[in-house]
PDB file of C-alpha atoms in Angstrom:
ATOM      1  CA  UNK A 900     -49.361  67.231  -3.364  1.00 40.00           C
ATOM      2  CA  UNK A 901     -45.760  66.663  -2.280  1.00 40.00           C
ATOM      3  CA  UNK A 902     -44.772  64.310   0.930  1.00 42.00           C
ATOM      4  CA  UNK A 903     -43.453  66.731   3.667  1.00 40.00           C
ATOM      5  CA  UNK A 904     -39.740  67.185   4.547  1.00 39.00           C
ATOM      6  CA  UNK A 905     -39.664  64.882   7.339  1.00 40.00           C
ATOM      7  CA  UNK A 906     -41.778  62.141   5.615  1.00 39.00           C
ATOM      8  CA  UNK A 907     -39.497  62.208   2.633  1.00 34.00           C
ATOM      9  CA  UNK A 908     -36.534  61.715   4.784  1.00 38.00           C
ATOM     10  CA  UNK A 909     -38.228  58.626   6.026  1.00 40.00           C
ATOM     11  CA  UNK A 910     -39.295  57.464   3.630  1.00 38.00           C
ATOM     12  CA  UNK A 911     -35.832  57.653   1.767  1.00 35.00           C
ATOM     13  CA  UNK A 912     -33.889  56.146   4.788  1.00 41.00           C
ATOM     14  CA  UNK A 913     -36.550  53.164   4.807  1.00 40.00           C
ATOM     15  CA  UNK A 914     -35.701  52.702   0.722  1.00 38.00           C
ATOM     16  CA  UNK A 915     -31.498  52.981   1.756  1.00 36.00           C
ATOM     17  CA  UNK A 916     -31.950  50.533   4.521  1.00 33.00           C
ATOM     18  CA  UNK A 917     -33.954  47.949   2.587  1.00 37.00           C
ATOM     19  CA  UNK A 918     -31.369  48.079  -0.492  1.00 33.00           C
ATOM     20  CA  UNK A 919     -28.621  47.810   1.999  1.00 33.00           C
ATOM     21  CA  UNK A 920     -30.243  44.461   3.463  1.00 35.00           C
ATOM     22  CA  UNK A 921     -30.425  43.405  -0.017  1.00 35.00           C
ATOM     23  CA  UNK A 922     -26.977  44.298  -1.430  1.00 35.00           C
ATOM     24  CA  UNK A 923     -25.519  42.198   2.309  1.00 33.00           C
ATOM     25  CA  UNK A 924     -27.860  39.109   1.048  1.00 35.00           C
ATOM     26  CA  UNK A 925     -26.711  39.231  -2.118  1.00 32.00           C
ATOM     27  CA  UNK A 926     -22.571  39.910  -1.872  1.00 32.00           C
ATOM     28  CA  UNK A 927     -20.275  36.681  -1.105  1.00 32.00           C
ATOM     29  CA  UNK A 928     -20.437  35.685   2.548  1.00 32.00           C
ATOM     30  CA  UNK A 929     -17.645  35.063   4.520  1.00 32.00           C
ATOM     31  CA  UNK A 930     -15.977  31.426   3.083  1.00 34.00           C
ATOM     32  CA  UNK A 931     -16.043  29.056   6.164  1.00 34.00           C
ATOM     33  CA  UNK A 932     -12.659  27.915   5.447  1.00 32.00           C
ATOM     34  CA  UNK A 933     -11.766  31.689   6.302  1.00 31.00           C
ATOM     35  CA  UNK A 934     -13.268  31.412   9.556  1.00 29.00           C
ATOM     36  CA  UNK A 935     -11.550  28.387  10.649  1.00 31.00           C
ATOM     37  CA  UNK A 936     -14.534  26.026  10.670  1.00 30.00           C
ATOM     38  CA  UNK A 937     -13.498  24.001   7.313  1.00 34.00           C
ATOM     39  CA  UNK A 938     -14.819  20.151   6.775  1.00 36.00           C
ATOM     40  CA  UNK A 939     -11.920  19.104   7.412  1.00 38.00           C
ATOM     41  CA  UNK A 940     -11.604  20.990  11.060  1.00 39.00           C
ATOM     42  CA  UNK A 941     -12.775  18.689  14.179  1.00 40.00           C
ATOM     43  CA  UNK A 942     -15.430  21.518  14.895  1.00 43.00           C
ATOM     44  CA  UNK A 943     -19.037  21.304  13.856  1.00 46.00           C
ATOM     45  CA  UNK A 944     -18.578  18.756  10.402  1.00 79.00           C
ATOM     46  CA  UNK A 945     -16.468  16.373  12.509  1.00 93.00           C
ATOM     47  CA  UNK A 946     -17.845  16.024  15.618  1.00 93.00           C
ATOM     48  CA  UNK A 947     -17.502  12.916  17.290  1.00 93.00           C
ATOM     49  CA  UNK A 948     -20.618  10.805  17.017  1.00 93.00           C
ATOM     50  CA  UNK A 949     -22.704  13.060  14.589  1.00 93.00           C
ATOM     51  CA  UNK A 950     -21.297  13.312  11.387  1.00 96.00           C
ATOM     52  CA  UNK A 951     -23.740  13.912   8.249  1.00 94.00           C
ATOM     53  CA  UNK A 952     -23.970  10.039   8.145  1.00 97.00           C
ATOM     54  CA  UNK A 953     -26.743   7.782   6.062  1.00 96.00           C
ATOM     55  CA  UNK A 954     -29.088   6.694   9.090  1.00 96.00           C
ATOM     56  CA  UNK A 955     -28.303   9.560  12.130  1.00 96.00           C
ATOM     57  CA  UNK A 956     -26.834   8.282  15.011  1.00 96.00           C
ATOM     58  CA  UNK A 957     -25.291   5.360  13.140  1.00 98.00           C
ATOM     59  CA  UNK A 958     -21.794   4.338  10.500  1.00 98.00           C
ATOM     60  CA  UNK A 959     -23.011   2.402   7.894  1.00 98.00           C
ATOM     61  CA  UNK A 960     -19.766   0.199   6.233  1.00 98.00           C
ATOM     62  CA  UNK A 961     -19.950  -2.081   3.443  1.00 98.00           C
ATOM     63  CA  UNK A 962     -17.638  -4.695   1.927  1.00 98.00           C
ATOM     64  CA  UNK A 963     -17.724  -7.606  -0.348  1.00 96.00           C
ATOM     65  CA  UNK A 964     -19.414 -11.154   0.054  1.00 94.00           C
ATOM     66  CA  UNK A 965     -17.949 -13.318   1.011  1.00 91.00           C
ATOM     67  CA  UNK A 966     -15.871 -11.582   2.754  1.00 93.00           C
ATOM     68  CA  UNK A 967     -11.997 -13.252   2.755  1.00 89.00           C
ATOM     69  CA  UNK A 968      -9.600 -13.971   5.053  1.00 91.00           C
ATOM     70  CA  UNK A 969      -7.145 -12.286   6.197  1.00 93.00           C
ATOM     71  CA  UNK A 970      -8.798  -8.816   5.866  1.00 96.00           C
ATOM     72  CA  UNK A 971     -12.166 -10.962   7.241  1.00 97.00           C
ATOM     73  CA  UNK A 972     -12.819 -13.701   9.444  1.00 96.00           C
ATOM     74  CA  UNK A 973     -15.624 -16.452   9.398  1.00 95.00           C
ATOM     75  CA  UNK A 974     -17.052 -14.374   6.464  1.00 95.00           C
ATOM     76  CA  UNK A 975     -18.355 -12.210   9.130  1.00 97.00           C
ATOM     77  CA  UNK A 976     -17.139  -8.649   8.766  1.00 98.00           C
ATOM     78  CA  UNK A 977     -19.144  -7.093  11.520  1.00 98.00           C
ATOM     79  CA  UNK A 978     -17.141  -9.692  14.241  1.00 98.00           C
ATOM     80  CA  UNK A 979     -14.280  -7.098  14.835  1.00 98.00           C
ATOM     81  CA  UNK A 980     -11.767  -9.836  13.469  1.00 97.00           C
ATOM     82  CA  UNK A 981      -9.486  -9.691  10.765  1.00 96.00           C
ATOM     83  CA  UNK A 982      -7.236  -6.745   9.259  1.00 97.00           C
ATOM     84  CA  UNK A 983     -10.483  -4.413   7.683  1.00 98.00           C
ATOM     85  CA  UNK A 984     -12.636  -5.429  10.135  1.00 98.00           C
ATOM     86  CA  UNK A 985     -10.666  -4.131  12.668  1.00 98.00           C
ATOM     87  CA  UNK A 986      -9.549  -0.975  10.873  1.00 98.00           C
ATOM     88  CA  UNK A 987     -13.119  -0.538  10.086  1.00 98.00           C
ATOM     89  CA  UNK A 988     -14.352  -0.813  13.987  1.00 98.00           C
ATOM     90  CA  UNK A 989     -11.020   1.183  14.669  1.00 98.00           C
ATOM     91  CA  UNK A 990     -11.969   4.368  11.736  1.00 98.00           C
ATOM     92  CA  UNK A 991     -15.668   4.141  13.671  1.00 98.00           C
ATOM     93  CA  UNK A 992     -13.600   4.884  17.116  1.00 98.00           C
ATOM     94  CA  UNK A 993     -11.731   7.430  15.662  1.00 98.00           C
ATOM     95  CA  UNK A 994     -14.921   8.998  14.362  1.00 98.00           C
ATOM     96  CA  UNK A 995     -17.105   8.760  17.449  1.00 97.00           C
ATOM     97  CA  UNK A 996     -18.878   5.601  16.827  1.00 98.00           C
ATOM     98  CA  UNK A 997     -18.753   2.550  18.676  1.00 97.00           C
ATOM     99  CA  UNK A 998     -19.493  -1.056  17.542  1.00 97.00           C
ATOM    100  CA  UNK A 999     -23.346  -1.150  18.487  1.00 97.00           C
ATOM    101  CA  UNK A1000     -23.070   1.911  15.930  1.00 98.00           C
ATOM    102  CA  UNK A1001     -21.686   0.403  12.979  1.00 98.00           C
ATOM    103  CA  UNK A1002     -23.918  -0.894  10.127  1.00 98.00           C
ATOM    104  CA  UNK A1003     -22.571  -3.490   8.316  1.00 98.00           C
ATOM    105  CA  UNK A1004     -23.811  -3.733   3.958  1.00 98.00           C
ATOM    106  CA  UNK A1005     -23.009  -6.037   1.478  1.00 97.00           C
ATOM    107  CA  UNK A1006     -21.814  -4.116  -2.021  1.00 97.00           C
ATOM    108  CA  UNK A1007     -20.115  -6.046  -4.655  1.00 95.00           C
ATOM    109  CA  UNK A1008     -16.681  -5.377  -5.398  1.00 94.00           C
ATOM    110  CA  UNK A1009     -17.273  -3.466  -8.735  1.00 93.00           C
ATOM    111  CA  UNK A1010     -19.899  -1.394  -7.353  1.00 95.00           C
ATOM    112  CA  UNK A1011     -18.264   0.119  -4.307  1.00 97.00           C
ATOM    113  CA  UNK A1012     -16.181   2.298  -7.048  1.00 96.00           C
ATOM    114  CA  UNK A1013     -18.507   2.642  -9.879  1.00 96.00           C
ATOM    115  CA  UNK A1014     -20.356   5.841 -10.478  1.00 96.00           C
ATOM    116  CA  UNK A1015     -23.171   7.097  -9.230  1.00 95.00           C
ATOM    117  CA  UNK A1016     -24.689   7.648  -4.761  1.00 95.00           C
ATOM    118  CA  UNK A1017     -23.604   5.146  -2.282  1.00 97.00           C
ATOM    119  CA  UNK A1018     -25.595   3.583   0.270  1.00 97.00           C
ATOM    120  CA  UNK A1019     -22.873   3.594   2.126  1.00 98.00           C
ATOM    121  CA  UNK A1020     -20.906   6.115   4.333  1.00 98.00           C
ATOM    122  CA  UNK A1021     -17.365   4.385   3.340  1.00 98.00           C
ATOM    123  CA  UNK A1022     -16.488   0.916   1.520  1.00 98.00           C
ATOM    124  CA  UNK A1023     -13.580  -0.865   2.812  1.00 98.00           C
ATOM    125  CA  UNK A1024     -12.554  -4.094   0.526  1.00 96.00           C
ATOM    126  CA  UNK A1025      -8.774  -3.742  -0.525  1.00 95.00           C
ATOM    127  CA  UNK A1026     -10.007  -1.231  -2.749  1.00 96.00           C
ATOM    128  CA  UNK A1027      -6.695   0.458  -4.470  1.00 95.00           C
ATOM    129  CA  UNK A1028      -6.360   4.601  -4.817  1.00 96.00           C
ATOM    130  CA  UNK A1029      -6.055   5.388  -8.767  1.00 93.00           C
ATOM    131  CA  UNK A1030      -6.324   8.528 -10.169  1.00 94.00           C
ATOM    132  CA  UNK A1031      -9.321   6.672 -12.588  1.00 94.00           C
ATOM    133  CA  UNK A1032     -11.371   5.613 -10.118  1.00 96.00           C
ATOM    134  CA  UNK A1033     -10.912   8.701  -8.041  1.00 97.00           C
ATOM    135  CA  UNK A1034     -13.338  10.354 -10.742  1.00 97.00           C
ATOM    136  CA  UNK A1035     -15.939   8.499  -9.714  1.00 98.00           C
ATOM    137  CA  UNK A1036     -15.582   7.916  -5.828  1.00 98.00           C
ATOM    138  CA  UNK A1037     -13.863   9.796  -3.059  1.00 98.00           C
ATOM    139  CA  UNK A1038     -10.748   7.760  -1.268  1.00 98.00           C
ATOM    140  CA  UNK A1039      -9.439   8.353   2.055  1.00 98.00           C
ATOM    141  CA  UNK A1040      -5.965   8.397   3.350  1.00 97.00           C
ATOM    142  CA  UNK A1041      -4.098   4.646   2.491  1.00 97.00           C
ATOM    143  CA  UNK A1042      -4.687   2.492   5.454  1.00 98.00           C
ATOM    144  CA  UNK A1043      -2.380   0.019   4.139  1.00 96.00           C
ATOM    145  CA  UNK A1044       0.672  -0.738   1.466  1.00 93.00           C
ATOM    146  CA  UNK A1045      -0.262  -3.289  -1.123  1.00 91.00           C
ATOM    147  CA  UNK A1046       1.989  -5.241  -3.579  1.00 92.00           C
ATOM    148  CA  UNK A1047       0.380  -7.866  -5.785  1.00 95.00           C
ATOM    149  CA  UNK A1048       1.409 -11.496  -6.080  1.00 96.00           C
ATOM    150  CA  UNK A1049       1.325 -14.215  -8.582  1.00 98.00           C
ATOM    151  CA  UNK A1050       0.053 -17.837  -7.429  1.00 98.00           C
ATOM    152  CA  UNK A1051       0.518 -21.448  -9.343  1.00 98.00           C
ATOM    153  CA  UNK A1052       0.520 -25.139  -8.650  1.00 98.00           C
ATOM    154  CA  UNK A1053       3.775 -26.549  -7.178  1.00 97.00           C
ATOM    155  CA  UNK A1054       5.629 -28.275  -9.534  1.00 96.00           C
ATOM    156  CA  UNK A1055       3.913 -26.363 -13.140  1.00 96.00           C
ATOM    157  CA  UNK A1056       5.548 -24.418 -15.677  1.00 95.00           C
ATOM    158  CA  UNK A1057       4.227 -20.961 -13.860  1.00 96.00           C
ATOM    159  CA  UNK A1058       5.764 -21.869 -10.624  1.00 97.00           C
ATOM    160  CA  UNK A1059       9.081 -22.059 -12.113  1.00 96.00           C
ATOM    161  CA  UNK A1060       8.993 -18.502 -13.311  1.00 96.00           C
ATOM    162  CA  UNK A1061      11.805 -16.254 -11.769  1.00 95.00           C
ATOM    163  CA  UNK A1062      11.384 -13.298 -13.951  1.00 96.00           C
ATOM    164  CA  UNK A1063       8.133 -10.989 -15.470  1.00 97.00           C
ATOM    165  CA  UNK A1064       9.557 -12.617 -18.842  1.00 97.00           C
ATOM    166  CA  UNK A1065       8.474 -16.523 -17.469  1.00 96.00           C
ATOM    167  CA  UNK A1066       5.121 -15.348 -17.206  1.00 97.00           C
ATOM    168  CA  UNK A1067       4.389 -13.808 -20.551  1.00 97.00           C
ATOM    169  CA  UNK A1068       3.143 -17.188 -22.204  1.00 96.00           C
ATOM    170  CA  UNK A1069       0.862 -17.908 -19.824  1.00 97.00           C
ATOM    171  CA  UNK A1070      -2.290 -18.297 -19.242  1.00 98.00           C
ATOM    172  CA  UNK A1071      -2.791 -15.751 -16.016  1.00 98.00           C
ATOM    173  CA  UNK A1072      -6.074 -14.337 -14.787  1.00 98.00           C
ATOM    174  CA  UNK A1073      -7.472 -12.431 -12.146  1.00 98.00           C
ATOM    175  CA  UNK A1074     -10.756 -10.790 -10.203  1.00 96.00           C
ATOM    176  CA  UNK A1075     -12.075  -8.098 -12.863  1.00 95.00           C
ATOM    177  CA  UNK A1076     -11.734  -4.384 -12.086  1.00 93.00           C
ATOM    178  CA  UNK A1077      -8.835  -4.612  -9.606  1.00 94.00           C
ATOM    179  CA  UNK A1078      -5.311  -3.808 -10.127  1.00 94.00           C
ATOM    180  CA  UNK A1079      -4.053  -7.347  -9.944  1.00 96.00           C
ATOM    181  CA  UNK A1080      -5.745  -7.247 -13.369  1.00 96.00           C
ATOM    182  CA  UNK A1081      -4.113  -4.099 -14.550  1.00 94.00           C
ATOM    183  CA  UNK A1082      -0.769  -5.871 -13.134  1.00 96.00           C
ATOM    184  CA  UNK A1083      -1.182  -8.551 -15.941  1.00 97.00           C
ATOM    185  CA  UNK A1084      -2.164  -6.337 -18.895  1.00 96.00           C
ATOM    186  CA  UNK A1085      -0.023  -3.360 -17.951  1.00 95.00           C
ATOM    187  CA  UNK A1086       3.003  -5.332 -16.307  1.00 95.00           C
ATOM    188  CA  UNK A1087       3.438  -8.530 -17.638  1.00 97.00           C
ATOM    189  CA  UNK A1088       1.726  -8.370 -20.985  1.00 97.00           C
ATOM    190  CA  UNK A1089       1.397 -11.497 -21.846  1.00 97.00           C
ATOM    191  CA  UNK A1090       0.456 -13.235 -25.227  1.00 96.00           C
ATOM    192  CA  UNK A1091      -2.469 -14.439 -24.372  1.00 95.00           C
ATOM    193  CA  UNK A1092      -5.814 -12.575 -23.239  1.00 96.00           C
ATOM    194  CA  UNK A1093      -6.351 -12.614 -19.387  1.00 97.00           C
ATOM    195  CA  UNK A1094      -8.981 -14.377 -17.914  1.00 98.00           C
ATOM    196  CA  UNK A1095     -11.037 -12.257 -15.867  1.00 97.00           C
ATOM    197  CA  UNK A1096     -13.394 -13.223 -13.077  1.00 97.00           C
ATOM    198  CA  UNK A1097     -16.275 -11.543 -11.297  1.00 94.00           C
ATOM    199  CA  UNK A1098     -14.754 -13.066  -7.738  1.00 93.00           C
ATOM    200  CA  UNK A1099     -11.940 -14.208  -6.640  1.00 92.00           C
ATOM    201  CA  UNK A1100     -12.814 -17.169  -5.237  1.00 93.00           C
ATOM    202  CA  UNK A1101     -14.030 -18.359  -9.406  1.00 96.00           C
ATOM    203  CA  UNK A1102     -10.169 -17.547 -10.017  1.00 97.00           C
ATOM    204  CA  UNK A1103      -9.088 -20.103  -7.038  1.00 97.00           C
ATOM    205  CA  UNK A1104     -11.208 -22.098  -8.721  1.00 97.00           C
ATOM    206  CA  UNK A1105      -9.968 -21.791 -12.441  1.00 97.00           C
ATOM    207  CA  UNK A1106      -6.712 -22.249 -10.941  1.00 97.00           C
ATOM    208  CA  UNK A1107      -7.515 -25.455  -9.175  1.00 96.00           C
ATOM    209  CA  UNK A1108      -9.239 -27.058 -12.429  1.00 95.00           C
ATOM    210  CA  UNK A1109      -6.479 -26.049 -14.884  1.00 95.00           C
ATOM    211  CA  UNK A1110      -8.269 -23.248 -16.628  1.00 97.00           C
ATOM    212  CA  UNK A1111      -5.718 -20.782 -15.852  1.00 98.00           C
ATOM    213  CA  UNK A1112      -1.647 -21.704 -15.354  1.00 98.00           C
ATOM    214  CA  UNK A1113      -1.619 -18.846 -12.367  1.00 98.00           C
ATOM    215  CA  UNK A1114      -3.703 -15.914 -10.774  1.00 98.00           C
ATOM    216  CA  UNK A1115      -2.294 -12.568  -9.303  1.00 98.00           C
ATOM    217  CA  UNK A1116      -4.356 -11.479  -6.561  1.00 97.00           C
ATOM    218  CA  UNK A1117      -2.805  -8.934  -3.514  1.00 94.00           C
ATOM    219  CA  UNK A1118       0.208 -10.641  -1.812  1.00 93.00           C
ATOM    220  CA  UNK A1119      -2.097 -10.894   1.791  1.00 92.00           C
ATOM    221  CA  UNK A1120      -4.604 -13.015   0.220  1.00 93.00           C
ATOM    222  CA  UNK A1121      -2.095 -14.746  -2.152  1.00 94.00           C
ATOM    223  CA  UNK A1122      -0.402 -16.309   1.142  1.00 92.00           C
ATOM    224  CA  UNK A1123      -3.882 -17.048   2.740  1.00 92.00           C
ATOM    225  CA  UNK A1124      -5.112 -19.061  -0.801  1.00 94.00           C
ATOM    226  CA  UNK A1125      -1.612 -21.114  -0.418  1.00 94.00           C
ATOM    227  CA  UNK A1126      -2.001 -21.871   3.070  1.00 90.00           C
ATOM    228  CA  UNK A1127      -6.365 -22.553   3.535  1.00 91.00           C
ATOM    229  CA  UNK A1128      -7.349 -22.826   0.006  1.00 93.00           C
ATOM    230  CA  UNK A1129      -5.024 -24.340  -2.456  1.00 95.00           C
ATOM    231  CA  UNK A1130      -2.521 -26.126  -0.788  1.00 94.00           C
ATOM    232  CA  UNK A1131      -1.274 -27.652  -3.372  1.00 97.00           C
ATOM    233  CA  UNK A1132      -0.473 -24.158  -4.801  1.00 97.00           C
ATOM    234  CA  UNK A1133       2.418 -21.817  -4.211  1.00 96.00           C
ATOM    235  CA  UNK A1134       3.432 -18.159  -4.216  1.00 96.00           C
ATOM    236  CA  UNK A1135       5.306 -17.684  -7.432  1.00 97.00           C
ATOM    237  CA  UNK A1136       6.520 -14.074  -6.514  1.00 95.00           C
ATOM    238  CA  UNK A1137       5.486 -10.249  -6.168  1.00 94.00           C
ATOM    239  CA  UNK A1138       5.655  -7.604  -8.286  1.00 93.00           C
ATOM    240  CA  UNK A1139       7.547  -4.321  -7.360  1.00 88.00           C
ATOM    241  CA  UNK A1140       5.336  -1.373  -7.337  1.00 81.00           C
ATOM    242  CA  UNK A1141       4.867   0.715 -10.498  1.00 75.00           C
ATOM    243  CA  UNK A1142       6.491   4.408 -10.518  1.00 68.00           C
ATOM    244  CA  UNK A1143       8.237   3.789  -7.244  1.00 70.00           C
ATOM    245  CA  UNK A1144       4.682   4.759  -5.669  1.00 79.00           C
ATOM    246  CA  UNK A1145       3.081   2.114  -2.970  1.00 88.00           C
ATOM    247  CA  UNK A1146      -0.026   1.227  -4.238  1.00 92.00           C
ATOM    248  CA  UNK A1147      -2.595   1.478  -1.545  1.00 95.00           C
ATOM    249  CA  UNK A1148      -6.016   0.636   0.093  1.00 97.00           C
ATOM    250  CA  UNK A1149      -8.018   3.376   0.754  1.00 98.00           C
ATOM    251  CA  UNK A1150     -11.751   3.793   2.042  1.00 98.00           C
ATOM    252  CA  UNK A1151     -14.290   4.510  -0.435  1.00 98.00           C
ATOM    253  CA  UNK A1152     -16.865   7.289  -0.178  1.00 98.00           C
ATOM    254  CA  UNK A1153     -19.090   8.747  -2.426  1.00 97.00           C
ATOM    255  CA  UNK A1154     -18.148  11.689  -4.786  1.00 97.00           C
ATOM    256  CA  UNK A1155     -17.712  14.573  -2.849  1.00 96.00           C
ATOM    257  CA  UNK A1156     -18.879  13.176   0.353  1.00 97.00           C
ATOM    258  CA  UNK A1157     -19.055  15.402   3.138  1.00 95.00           C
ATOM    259  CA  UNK A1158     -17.098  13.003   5.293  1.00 97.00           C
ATOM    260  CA  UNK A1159     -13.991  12.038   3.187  1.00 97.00           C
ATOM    261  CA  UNK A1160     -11.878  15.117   5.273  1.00 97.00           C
ATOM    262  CA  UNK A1161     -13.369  13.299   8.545  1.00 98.00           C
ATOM    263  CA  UNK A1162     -12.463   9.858   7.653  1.00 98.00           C
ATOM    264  CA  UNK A1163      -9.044  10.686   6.072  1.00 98.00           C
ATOM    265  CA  UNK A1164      -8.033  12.454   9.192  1.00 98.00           C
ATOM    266  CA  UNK A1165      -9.146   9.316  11.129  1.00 98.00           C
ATOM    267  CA  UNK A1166      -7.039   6.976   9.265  1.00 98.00           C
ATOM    268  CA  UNK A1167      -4.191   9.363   9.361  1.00 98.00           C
ATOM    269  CA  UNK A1168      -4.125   9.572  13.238  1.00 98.00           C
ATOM    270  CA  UNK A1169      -4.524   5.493  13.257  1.00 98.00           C
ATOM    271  CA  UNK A1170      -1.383   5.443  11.445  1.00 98.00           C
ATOM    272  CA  UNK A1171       0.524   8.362  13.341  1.00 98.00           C
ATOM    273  CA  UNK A1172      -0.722   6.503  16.689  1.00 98.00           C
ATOM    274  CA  UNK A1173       0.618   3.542  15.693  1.00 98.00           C
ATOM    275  CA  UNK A1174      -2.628   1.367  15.086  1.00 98.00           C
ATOM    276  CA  UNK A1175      -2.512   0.621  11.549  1.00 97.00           C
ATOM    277  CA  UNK A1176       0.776  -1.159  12.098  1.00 96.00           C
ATOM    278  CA  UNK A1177      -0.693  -2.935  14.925  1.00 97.00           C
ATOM    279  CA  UNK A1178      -3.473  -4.677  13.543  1.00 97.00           C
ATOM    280  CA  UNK A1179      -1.234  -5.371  10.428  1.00 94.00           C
ATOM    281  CA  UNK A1180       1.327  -7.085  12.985  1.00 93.00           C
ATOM    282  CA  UNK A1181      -2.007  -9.385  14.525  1.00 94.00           C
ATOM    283  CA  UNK A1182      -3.360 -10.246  11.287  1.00 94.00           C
ATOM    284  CA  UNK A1183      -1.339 -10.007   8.447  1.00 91.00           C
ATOM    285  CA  UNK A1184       1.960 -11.198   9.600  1.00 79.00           C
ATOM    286  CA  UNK A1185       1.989 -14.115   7.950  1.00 68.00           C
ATOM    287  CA  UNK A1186       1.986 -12.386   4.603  1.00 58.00           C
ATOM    288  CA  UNK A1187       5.657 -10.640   5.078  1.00 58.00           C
ATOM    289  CA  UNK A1188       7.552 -11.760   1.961  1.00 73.00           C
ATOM    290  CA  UNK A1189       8.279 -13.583  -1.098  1.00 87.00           C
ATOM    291  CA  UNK A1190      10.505 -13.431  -4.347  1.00 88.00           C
ATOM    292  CA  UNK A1191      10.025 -10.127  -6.198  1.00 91.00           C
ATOM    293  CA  UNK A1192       9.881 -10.775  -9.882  1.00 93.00           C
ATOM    294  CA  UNK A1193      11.962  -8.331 -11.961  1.00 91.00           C
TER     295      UNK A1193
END
């Protein structure tokens, strides 16, 4: 027995409409980037206050410990005082968070940059942008220009140096994994093997006791060692950066975070605003030059 006319033409418009829904469900969708509601927009991904964060509600920010002056103060990064500390508090602003919101977290150095999820929403501990450890990590917009220094007793052999050349037989070492490392195997090349450290405070100390004849660390931190932690020590000179390109600090996010667009967007308006060079003036203006070795 055969359906009747009009039942068949139901029952054939029921069969069009279903493959229709499915043939819409399947096809591409509309890209959001198209629409004009992209991560890195201000809209929905970026709204002030309630970003796809760790913990809702809260900005969870991590750095090294101990945490050194000038980028810290007191060893207390969640104070507000000192260069990072206040660019950190100052990114949270920009982002929707205030202080009561931040989360401070203690990640090693090394760790902040190696492979594999974060526990953090962004790292900031004079971390530098390379094209190496961006395959591992996203990095924010540079929220500040870095050169690297080299430090020595007064009166040794490695204070004397004037050139790249006066350096290469000696003994120079440096916090492993950071580009004042790469600065002495890349850069200076000298004939000895570097001596590389975990922390930089166990370089300070190798430099005290003799174990090293100097140690490159960033030129901030080179001029606070000098003045609060080895004052018997000097600033033998700073490198000029490699390629013509300022190496910088960036914030550190996980691999493909959702927030990197939101967080590079907030350090770009701190610089545009004038912010950046603000807190640079308050805390690092003591570091503003020394001898550039050629």
């Amino acid at each position: 027995m055969h359906p009747a006319p009009s039942a068949l033409r139901r029952a054939v418009a029921a069969t069009t409409i279903a493959l229709l829904a499915t043939a819409v469900g399947c096809a591409p969708q509309p890209d959001d980037k198209a629409s004009g509601s992209s991560s890195s927009s201000a809209g929905t991904t970026c709204a002030k206050g309630k970003l796809a964060t760790r913990t809702s509600g809260k900005l969870t920010i991590a750095t090294d410990e101990p945490a050194y002056e000038p980028w810290f103060k007191d060893d207390k990064p969640a104070n507000g005082k000192g260069f990072e500390s206040a660019v950190a508090y100052a990114v949270a602003k920009q982002l929707g968070y205030d202080k009561s919101a931040v989360v401070w977290q203690s990640v090693p150095f090394n760790k902040a940059f190696a492979p594999g999820v974060k526990t953090f929403d962004f790292d900031i501990n004079q971390v530098s942008i390379s094209a190496e450890r961006k395959k591992a990590v996203d990095f924010s917009s540079g929220y500040y220009d870095v050169r690297q220094a080299v430090i020595a007793l007064k009166g040794s052999k490695a204070a004397k140096a004037t050139s790249i050349a006066g350096l290469k037989g000696l003994k120079l070492g440096a916090q492993v994994g950071t580009t004042s490392l790469n600065y002495i195997s890349d850069v200076v090349k000298p004939s000895q093997e570097a001596a590389a450290y975990s922390k930089n405070d166990q370089a300070v100390s190798a430099l005290k006791n003799g174990q090293v004849d100097a140690i490159v660390v960033d030129l901030p931190t080179a001029f606070y060692i000098t003045a609060a932690q080895v004052t018997n020590a000097e600033i033998v000179g700073q490198f000029e950066n490699q390629s013509g390109t300022p190496e910088q600090f960036g914030l550190v996010l996980d691999k493909g975070s959702a927030l990197t667009s939101c967080v590079s967007s907030a350090v770009d308006a701190l610089r545009k605003d004038g912010t950046l060079a603000a807190l640079e003036k308050q805390w690092l203006s003591d570091a503003v030059d020394a001898p550039v070795l050629k």
